[in-house]
CSV table of C-alpha atoms in Angstrom, one decimal:
chain,number,residue,atom,x,y,z
A,1,MET,CA,124.6,-15.9,-18.0
A,2,ASP,CA,127.8,-15.3,-19.9
A,3,ILE,CA,130.7,-17.3,-18.5
A,4,ARG,CA,133.0,-14.3,-19.0
A,5,THR,CA,131.0,-12.2,-16.5
A,6,THR,CA,131.1,-14.9,-13.8
A,7,PRO,CA,134.0,-14.4,-11.4
A,8,PRO,CA,136.6,-17.2,-11.5
A,9,PRO,CA,136.4,-19.6,-8.5
A,10,ALA,CA,139.7,-18.3,-7.2
A,11,THR,CA,138.0,-15.0,-6.2
A,12,LEU,CA,135.1,-16.6,-4.3
A,13,ARG,CA,134.9,-15.7,-0.7
A,14,THR,CA,134.0,-18.4,1.8
A,15,PRO,CA,131.1,-17.3,4.0
A,16,PRO,CA,132.3,-17.3,7.6
A,17,SER,CA,128.9,-18.6,8.6
A,18,VAL,CA,129.5,-21.8,6.7
A,19,ILE,CA,132.8,-22.4,8.4
A,20,ALA,CA,131.3,-21.6,11.8
A,21,ALA,CA,128.5,-24.0,11.1
A,22,ILE,CA,130.9,-26.8,10.2
A,23,ILE,CA,133.0,-26.1,13.3
A,24,LEU,CA,129.8,-26.1,15.5
A,25,VAL,CA,128.5,-29.4,14.0
A,26,SER,CA,132.0,-30.9,14.5
A,27,ALA,CA,132.2,-29.8,18.1
A,28,ALA,CA,128.7,-31.2,18.8
A,29,ALA,CA,129.7,-34.5,17.2
A,30,SER,CA,132.9,-34.6,19.2
A,31,ALA,CA,131.0,-33.9,22.4
A,32,PHE,CA,128.5,-36.6,21.6
A,33,ILE,CA,131.3,-39.1,20.9
A,34,CYS,CA,132.9,-38.1,24.2
A,35,TRP,CA,129.7,-38.7,26.1
A,36,LEU,CA,129.1,-42.0,24.3
A,37,VAL,CA,132.5,-43.3,25.0
A,38,TYR,CA,133.0,-42.1,28.6
A,39,PHE,CA,129.6,-41.5,30.2
A,40,HIS,CA,127.0,-43.6,28.3
A,41,THR,CA,126.2,-47.0,29.8
A,42,PRO,CA,126.7,-49.7,27.1
A,43,THR,CA,123.6,-51.5,25.9
A,44,ASP,CA,125.3,-54.8,25.4
A,45,VAL,CA,127.3,-55.2,28.5
A,46,ALA,CA,127.7,-59.0,27.9
A,47,GLY,CA,129.4,-58.2,24.6
A,48,THR,CA,127.4,-60.7,22.6
A,49,GLN,CA,126.3,-58.4,19.7
A,50,LEU,CA,128.5,-57.3,16.8
A,51,ARG,CA,131.8,-58.2,18.5
A,52,SER,CA,133.6,-57.8,15.2
A,53,LEU,CA,133.0,-54.1,15.0
A,54,PRO,CA,136.5,-53.1,16.2
A,55,LEU,CA,138.0,-55.2,13.5
A,56,VAL,CA,135.7,-53.7,10.9
A,57,ASN,CA,136.7,-50.2,12.2
A,58,ALA,CA,140.4,-51.1,11.8
A,59,ILE,CA,139.8,-52.3,8.3
A,60,LEU,CA,137.9,-49.1,7.4
A,61,ASN,CA,140.7,-47.0,8.8
A,62,GLY,CA,143.2,-49.0,6.8
A,63,LEU,CA,141.1,-48.6,3.6
A,64,SER,CA,140.9,-44.9,4.3
A,65,THR,CA,144.7,-44.7,4.8
A,66,ILE,CA,145.2,-46.4,1.4
A,67,ALA,CA,142.8,-44.1,-0.3
A,68,LEU,CA,144.5,-41.1,1.3
A,69,LEU,CA,147.9,-42.3,0.0
A,70,PHE,CA,146.5,-42.7,-3.5
A,71,GLY,CA,144.9,-39.3,-3.3
A,72,TYR,CA,148.2,-37.7,-2.4
A,73,ARG,CA,150.0,-39.6,-5.3
A,74,PHE,CA,147.3,-38.5,-7.7
A,75,ILE,CA,147.5,-34.8,-6.8
A,76,ARG,CA,151.3,-34.8,-7.0
A,77,ALA,CA,150.9,-36.2,-10.5
A,78,ARG,CA,148.2,-33.6,-11.2
A,79,GLN,CA,145.6,-36.2,-11.9
A,80,ILE,CA,142.7,-34.2,-10.5
A,81,PRO,CA,139.8,-36.6,-11.3
A,82,GLN,CA,141.7,-39.5,-9.8
A,83,HIS,CA,142.6,-37.4,-6.8
A,84,ARG,CA,139.0,-36.4,-6.3
A,85,ALA,CA,137.8,-40.0,-6.5
A,86,ALA,CA,140.5,-41.2,-4.0
A,87,MET,CA,139.6,-38.5,-1.5
A,88,PHE,CA,135.9,-39.2,-1.8
A,89,THR,CA,136.7,-42.9,-1.2
A,90,ALA,CA,138.7,-42.0,1.9
A,91,PHE,CA,135.8,-39.8,3.0
A,92,ILE,CA,133.3,-42.6,2.5
A,93,PHE,CA,135.4,-45.1,4.4
A,94,SER,CA,135.9,-42.6,7.2
A,95,THR,CA,132.2,-41.9,7.4
A,96,ILE,CA,131.3,-45.6,7.5
A,97,PHE,CA,134.0,-46.0,10.2
A,98,LEU,CA,132.4,-43.2,12.2
A,99,VAL,CA,129.0,-44.9,12.1
A,100,SER,CA,130.5,-48.3,13.0
A,101,TYR,CA,132.5,-46.7,15.8
A,102,LEU,CA,129.4,-45.1,17.2
A,103,VAL,CA,127.5,-48.4,17.1
A,104,ASN,CA,130.4,-50.2,18.7
A,105,PHE,CA,130.5,-47.7,21.6
A,106,THR,CA,126.8,-47.7,22.0
A,107,LEU,CA,126.8,-51.4,22.4
A,108,HIS,CA,130.0,-52.1,24.2
A,109,GLY,CA,131.4,-48.9,25.7
A,110,GLU,CA,135.1,-48.1,26.2
A,111,THR,CA,137.8,-50.7,25.6
A,112,HIS,CA,140.1,-50.8,28.6
A,113,PHE,CA,143.8,-51.3,28.0
A,114,ASN,CA,145.8,-53.2,30.7
A,115,ARG,CA,147.6,-50.4,32.6
A,116,LEU,CA,150.1,-52.9,33.9
A,117,SER,CA,151.3,-53.8,30.4
A,118,PRO,CA,154.7,-52.6,29.4
A,119,TRP,CA,153.1,-51.0,26.4
A,120,TRP,CA,150.8,-48.8,28.5
A,121,PRO,CA,153.0,-45.7,28.4
A,122,PHE,CA,153.3,-45.8,24.6
A,123,TYR,CA,149.6,-46.8,24.2
A,124,TRP,CA,148.0,-44.0,26.2
A,125,LYS,CA,150.2,-41.3,24.4
A,126,LEU,CA,149.3,-42.7,21.0
A,127,LEU,CA,145.6,-42.9,21.9
A,128,LEU,CA,145.6,-39.4,23.3
A,129,SER,CA,147.2,-38.0,20.2
A,130,HIS,CA,144.8,-40.0,18.1
A,131,ILE,CA,141.8,-38.7,19.9
A,132,LEU,CA,142.9,-35.1,20.0
A,133,LEU,CA,143.9,-35.0,16.3
A,134,SER,CA,140.6,-36.8,15.3
A,135,VAL,CA,138.7,-34.0,17.0
A,136,ILE,CA,140.7,-31.4,15.1
A,137,ALA,CA,140.6,-33.5,11.8
A,138,LEU,CA,136.8,-33.6,11.6
A,139,PRO,CA,136.1,-29.9,10.9
A,140,MET,CA,139.3,-29.7,8.8
A,141,ILE,CA,138.1,-32.5,6.6
A,142,LEU,CA,134.6,-31.1,6.2
A,143,ILE,CA,135.9,-27.6,5.5
A,144,THR,CA,138.5,-28.9,3.0
A,145,PHE,CA,135.8,-30.8,1.2
A,146,PHE,CA,133.5,-27.8,1.2
A,147,LEU,CA,136.2,-25.7,-0.3
A,148,SER,CA,136.8,-28.2,-3.0
A,149,LEU,CA,133.2,-28.8,-3.8
A,150,THR,CA,132.5,-25.1,-4.1
A,151,GLY,CA,135.4,-24.4,-6.4
A,152,ARG,CA,137.6,-22.5,-3.9
A,153,PHE,CA,140.7,-24.4,-4.9
A,154,PRO,CA,143.4,-22.0,-3.7
A,155,ALA,CA,141.9,-22.1,-0.2
A,156,HIS,CA,141.3,-25.9,-0.6
A,157,ARG,CA,145.0,-26.4,-1.4
A,158,LYS,CA,146.2,-24.3,1.6
A,159,LEU,CA,144.0,-26.1,4.1
A,160,ALA,CA,144.6,-29.6,2.5
A,161,ARG,CA,148.3,-29.3,3.3
A,162,TYR,CA,147.4,-29.5,7.0
A,163,THR,CA,144.3,-31.6,6.7
A,164,TRP,CA,145.8,-34.5,4.8
A,165,PRO,CA,148.7,-35.4,7.2
A,166,ILE,CA,146.4,-35.1,10.2
A,167,TRP,CA,143.8,-37.3,8.6
A,168,LEU,CA,146.4,-39.8,7.6
A,169,TYR,CA,147.9,-39.9,11.1
A,170,VAL,CA,144.4,-40.5,12.6
A,171,SER,CA,143.7,-43.3,10.1
A,172,ILE,CA,147.0,-45.0,10.7
A,173,THR,CA,146.9,-44.7,14.5
A,174,GLY,CA,143.4,-46.0,14.5
A,175,VAL,CA,144.7,-49.3,13.1
A,176,VAL,CA,147.6,-49.3,15.5
A,177,VAL,CA,145.3,-48.7,18.5
A,178,TYR,CA,143.1,-51.6,17.4
A,179,TRP,CA,146.1,-53.8,16.9
A,180,MET,CA,147.5,-53.0,20.4
A,181,GLN,CA,144.1,-53.5,22.1
A,182,SER,CA,143.6,-56.9,20.4
A,183,ALA,CA,147.1,-58.0,21.1
A,184,ILE,CA,146.7,-57.3,24.8
A,185,HIS,CA,143.2,-58.8,25.1
């Protein structure tokens, strides 16, 4: 096929069914995580298996944060291949984090923060914003990646302006939540 007859990627229309599927999968994943964290009985109540997973999760969030910051720096400098590599790196760290997070909650359940701590009012607000924005971030990240991978760069840029700061906030607050939980325990 002649390249001149192929419409440029900027004119590609994103099928609503793809976006709907991403949102539905994200909603199902969020519902599963909610069930796992708040309703599932932990399988390792004694807490003897893989106790380092919260630390691993914080490290993965920290690495994702670093990759996101590099990705932003690269796109501002118009270094597209480096931006793409940094964002894929952030995505990989976040994906590994999610798997590790699920394993941790399957084994150990919810981590309880001391409500008598003077840090409690700050902690629960931070945790709530972290949880709510992580639920919003998941479909946004997947849609942003879909738009990039399918060459829909104008739509990718528009959505990435909102996705990136939310993803960054969730990554940073994940580390802060871990630090606060470990400092209290």
